[in-house]
mmCIF file of C-alpha atoms in Angstrom:
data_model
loop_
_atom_site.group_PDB
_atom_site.id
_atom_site.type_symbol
_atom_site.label_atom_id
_atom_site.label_comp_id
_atom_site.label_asym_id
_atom_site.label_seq_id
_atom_site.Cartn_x
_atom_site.Cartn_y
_atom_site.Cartn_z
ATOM 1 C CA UNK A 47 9.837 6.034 -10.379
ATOM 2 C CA UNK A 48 8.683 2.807 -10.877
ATOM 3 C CA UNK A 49 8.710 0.133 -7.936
ATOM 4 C CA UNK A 50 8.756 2.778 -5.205
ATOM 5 C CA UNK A 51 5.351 3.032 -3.538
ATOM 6 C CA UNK A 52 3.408 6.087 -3.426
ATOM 7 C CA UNK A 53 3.431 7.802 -0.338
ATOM 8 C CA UNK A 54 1.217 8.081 2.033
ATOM 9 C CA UNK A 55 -0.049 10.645 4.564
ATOM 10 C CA UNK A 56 -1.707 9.992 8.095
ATOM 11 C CA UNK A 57 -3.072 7.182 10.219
ATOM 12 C CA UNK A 58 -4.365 3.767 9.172
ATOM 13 C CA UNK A 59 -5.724 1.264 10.829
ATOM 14 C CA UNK A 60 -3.660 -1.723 9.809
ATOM 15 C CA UNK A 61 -0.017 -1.293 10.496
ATOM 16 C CA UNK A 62 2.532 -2.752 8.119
ATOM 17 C CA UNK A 63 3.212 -5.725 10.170
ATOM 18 C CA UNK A 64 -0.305 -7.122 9.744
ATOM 19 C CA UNK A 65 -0.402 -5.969 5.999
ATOM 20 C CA UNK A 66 2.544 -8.354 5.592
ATOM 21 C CA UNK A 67 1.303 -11.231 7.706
ATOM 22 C CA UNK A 68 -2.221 -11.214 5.655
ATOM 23 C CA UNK A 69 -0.111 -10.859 2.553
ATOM 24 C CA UNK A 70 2.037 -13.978 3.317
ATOM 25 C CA UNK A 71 -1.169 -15.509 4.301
ATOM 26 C CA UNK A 72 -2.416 -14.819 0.859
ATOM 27 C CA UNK A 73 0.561 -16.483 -0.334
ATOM 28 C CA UNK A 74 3.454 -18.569 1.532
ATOM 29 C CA UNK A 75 5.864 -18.753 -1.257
ATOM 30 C CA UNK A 76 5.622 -14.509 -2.375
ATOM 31 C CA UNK A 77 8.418 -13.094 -2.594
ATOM 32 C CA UNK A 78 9.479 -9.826 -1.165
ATOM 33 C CA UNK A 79 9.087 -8.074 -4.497
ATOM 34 C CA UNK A 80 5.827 -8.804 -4.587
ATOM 35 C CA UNK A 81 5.028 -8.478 -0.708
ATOM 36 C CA UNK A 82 6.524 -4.896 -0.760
ATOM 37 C CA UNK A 83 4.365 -4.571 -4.314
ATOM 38 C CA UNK A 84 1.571 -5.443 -2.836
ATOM 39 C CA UNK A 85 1.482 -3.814 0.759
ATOM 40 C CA UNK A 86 3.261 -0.245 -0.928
ATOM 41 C CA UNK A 87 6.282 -0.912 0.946
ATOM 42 C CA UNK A 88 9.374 -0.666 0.311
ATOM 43 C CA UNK A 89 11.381 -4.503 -0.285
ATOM 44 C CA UNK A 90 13.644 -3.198 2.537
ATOM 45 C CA UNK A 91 11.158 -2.514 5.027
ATOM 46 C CA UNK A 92 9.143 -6.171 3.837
ATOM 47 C CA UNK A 93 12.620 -7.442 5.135
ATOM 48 C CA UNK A 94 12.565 -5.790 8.320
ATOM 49 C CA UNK A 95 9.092 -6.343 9.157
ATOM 50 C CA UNK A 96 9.544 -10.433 8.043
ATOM 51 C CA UNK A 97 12.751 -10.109 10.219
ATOM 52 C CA UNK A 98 10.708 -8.535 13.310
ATOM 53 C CA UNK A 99 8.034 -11.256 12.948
ATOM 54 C CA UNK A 100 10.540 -14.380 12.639
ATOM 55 C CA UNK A 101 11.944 -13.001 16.174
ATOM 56 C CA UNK A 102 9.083 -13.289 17.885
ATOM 57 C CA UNK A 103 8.204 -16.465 16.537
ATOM 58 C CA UNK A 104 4.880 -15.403 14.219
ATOM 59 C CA UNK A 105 6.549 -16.269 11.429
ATOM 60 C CA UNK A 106 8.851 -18.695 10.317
ATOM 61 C CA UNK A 107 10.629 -19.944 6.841
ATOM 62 C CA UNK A 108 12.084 -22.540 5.112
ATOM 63 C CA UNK A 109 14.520 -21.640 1.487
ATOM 64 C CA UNK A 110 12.866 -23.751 -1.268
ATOM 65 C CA UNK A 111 15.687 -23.736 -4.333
ATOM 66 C CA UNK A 112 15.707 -19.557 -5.131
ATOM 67 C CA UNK A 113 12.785 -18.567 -3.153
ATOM 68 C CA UNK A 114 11.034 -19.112 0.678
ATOM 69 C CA UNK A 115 7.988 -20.500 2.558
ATOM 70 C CA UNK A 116 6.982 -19.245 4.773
ATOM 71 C CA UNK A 117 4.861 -20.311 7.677
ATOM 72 C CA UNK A 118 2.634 -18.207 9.868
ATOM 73 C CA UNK A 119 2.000 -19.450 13.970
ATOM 74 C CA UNK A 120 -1.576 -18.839 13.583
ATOM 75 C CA UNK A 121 -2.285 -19.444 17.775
ATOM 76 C CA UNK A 122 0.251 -17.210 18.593
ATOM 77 C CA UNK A 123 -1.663 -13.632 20.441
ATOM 78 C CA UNK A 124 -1.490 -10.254 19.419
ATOM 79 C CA UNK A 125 0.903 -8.625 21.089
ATOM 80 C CA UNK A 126 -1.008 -5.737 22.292
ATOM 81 C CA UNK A 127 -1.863 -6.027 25.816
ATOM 82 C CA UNK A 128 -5.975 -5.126 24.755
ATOM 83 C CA UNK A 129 -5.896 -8.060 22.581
ATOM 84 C CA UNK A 130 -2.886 -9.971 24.426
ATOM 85 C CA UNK A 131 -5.545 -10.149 27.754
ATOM 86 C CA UNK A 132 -8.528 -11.349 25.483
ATOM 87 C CA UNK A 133 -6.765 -14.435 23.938
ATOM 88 C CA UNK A 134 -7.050 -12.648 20.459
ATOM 89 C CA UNK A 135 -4.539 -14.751 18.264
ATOM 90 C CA UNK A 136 -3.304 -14.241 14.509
ATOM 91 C CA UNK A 137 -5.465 -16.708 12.810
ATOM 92 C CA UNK A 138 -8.594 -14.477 14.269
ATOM 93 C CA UNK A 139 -6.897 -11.438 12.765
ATOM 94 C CA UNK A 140 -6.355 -13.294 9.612
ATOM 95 C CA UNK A 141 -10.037 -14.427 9.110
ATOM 96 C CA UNK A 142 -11.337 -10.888 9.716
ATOM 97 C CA UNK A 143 -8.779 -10.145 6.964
ATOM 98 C CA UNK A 144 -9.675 -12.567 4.277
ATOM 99 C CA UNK A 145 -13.325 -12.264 4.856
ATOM 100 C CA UNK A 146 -13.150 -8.597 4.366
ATOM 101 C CA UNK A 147 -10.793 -9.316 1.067
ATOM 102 C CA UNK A 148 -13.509 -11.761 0.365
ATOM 103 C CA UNK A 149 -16.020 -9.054 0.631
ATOM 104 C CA UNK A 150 -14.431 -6.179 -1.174
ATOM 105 C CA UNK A 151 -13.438 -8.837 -4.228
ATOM 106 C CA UNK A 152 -16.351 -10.879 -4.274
ATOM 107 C CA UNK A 153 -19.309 -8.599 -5.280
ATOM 108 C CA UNK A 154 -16.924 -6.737 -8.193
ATOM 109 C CA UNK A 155 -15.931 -9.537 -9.549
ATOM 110 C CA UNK A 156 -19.684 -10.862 -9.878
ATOM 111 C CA UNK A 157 -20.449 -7.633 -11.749
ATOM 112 C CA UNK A 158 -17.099 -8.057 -14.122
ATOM 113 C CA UNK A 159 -18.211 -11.509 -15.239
ATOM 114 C CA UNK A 160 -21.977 -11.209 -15.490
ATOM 115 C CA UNK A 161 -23.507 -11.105 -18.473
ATOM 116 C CA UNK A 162 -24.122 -7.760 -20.112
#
């Protein structure tokens, strides 16, 4: 069927919450279509998760004619107690984020657009 994501079997390491935060971070106006798109979620559980995040203040929006911005707290802490008691916040999560994206996209997309 097209629009559900595939599924998928076993641990990661990110959990869907900080899929959708780096996602939004990617891009403040997406919209949930393309957030669930994107992360392999399910638009439903996008909506939960942005709902779970906007309750404990990580997240926040503002309605912009059809569609949202939306606006991350990047000092706010991780909420696990390991990172909680180190001071780790969400713009620290973030970076380690887009510099890996950065990694992974940079060095393909040299190869792509090099000369032959």
């Amino acid at each position: 069927m097209d629009g559900v994501p595939e599924p998928h079997n076993g641990w990661t390491f990110l959990t869907n919450h900080a899929r959708v935060l780096a996602a939004i971070a990617d891009n403040q106006n997406a919209r949930i279509r393309d957030i669930a798109a994107h992360c392999r979620l399910t638009e439903r559980a996008v909506q939960k998760i942005i709902a779970d995040l906007e309750q404990d203040d990580y997240l926040s929006h503002t309605r912009e004619g059809r569609g949202n911005t939306y606006q991350i707290d990047p000092t706010r802490t991780l909420r696990h107690p390991a990172e909680a008691n180190l001071g780790v916040t969400v713009a620290s999560l973030l970076s380690l984020l887009a510099q890996d994206e950065a990694h992974r996209m940079g060095p393909s997309t040299e190869r792509a657009t090099a000369p032959a």
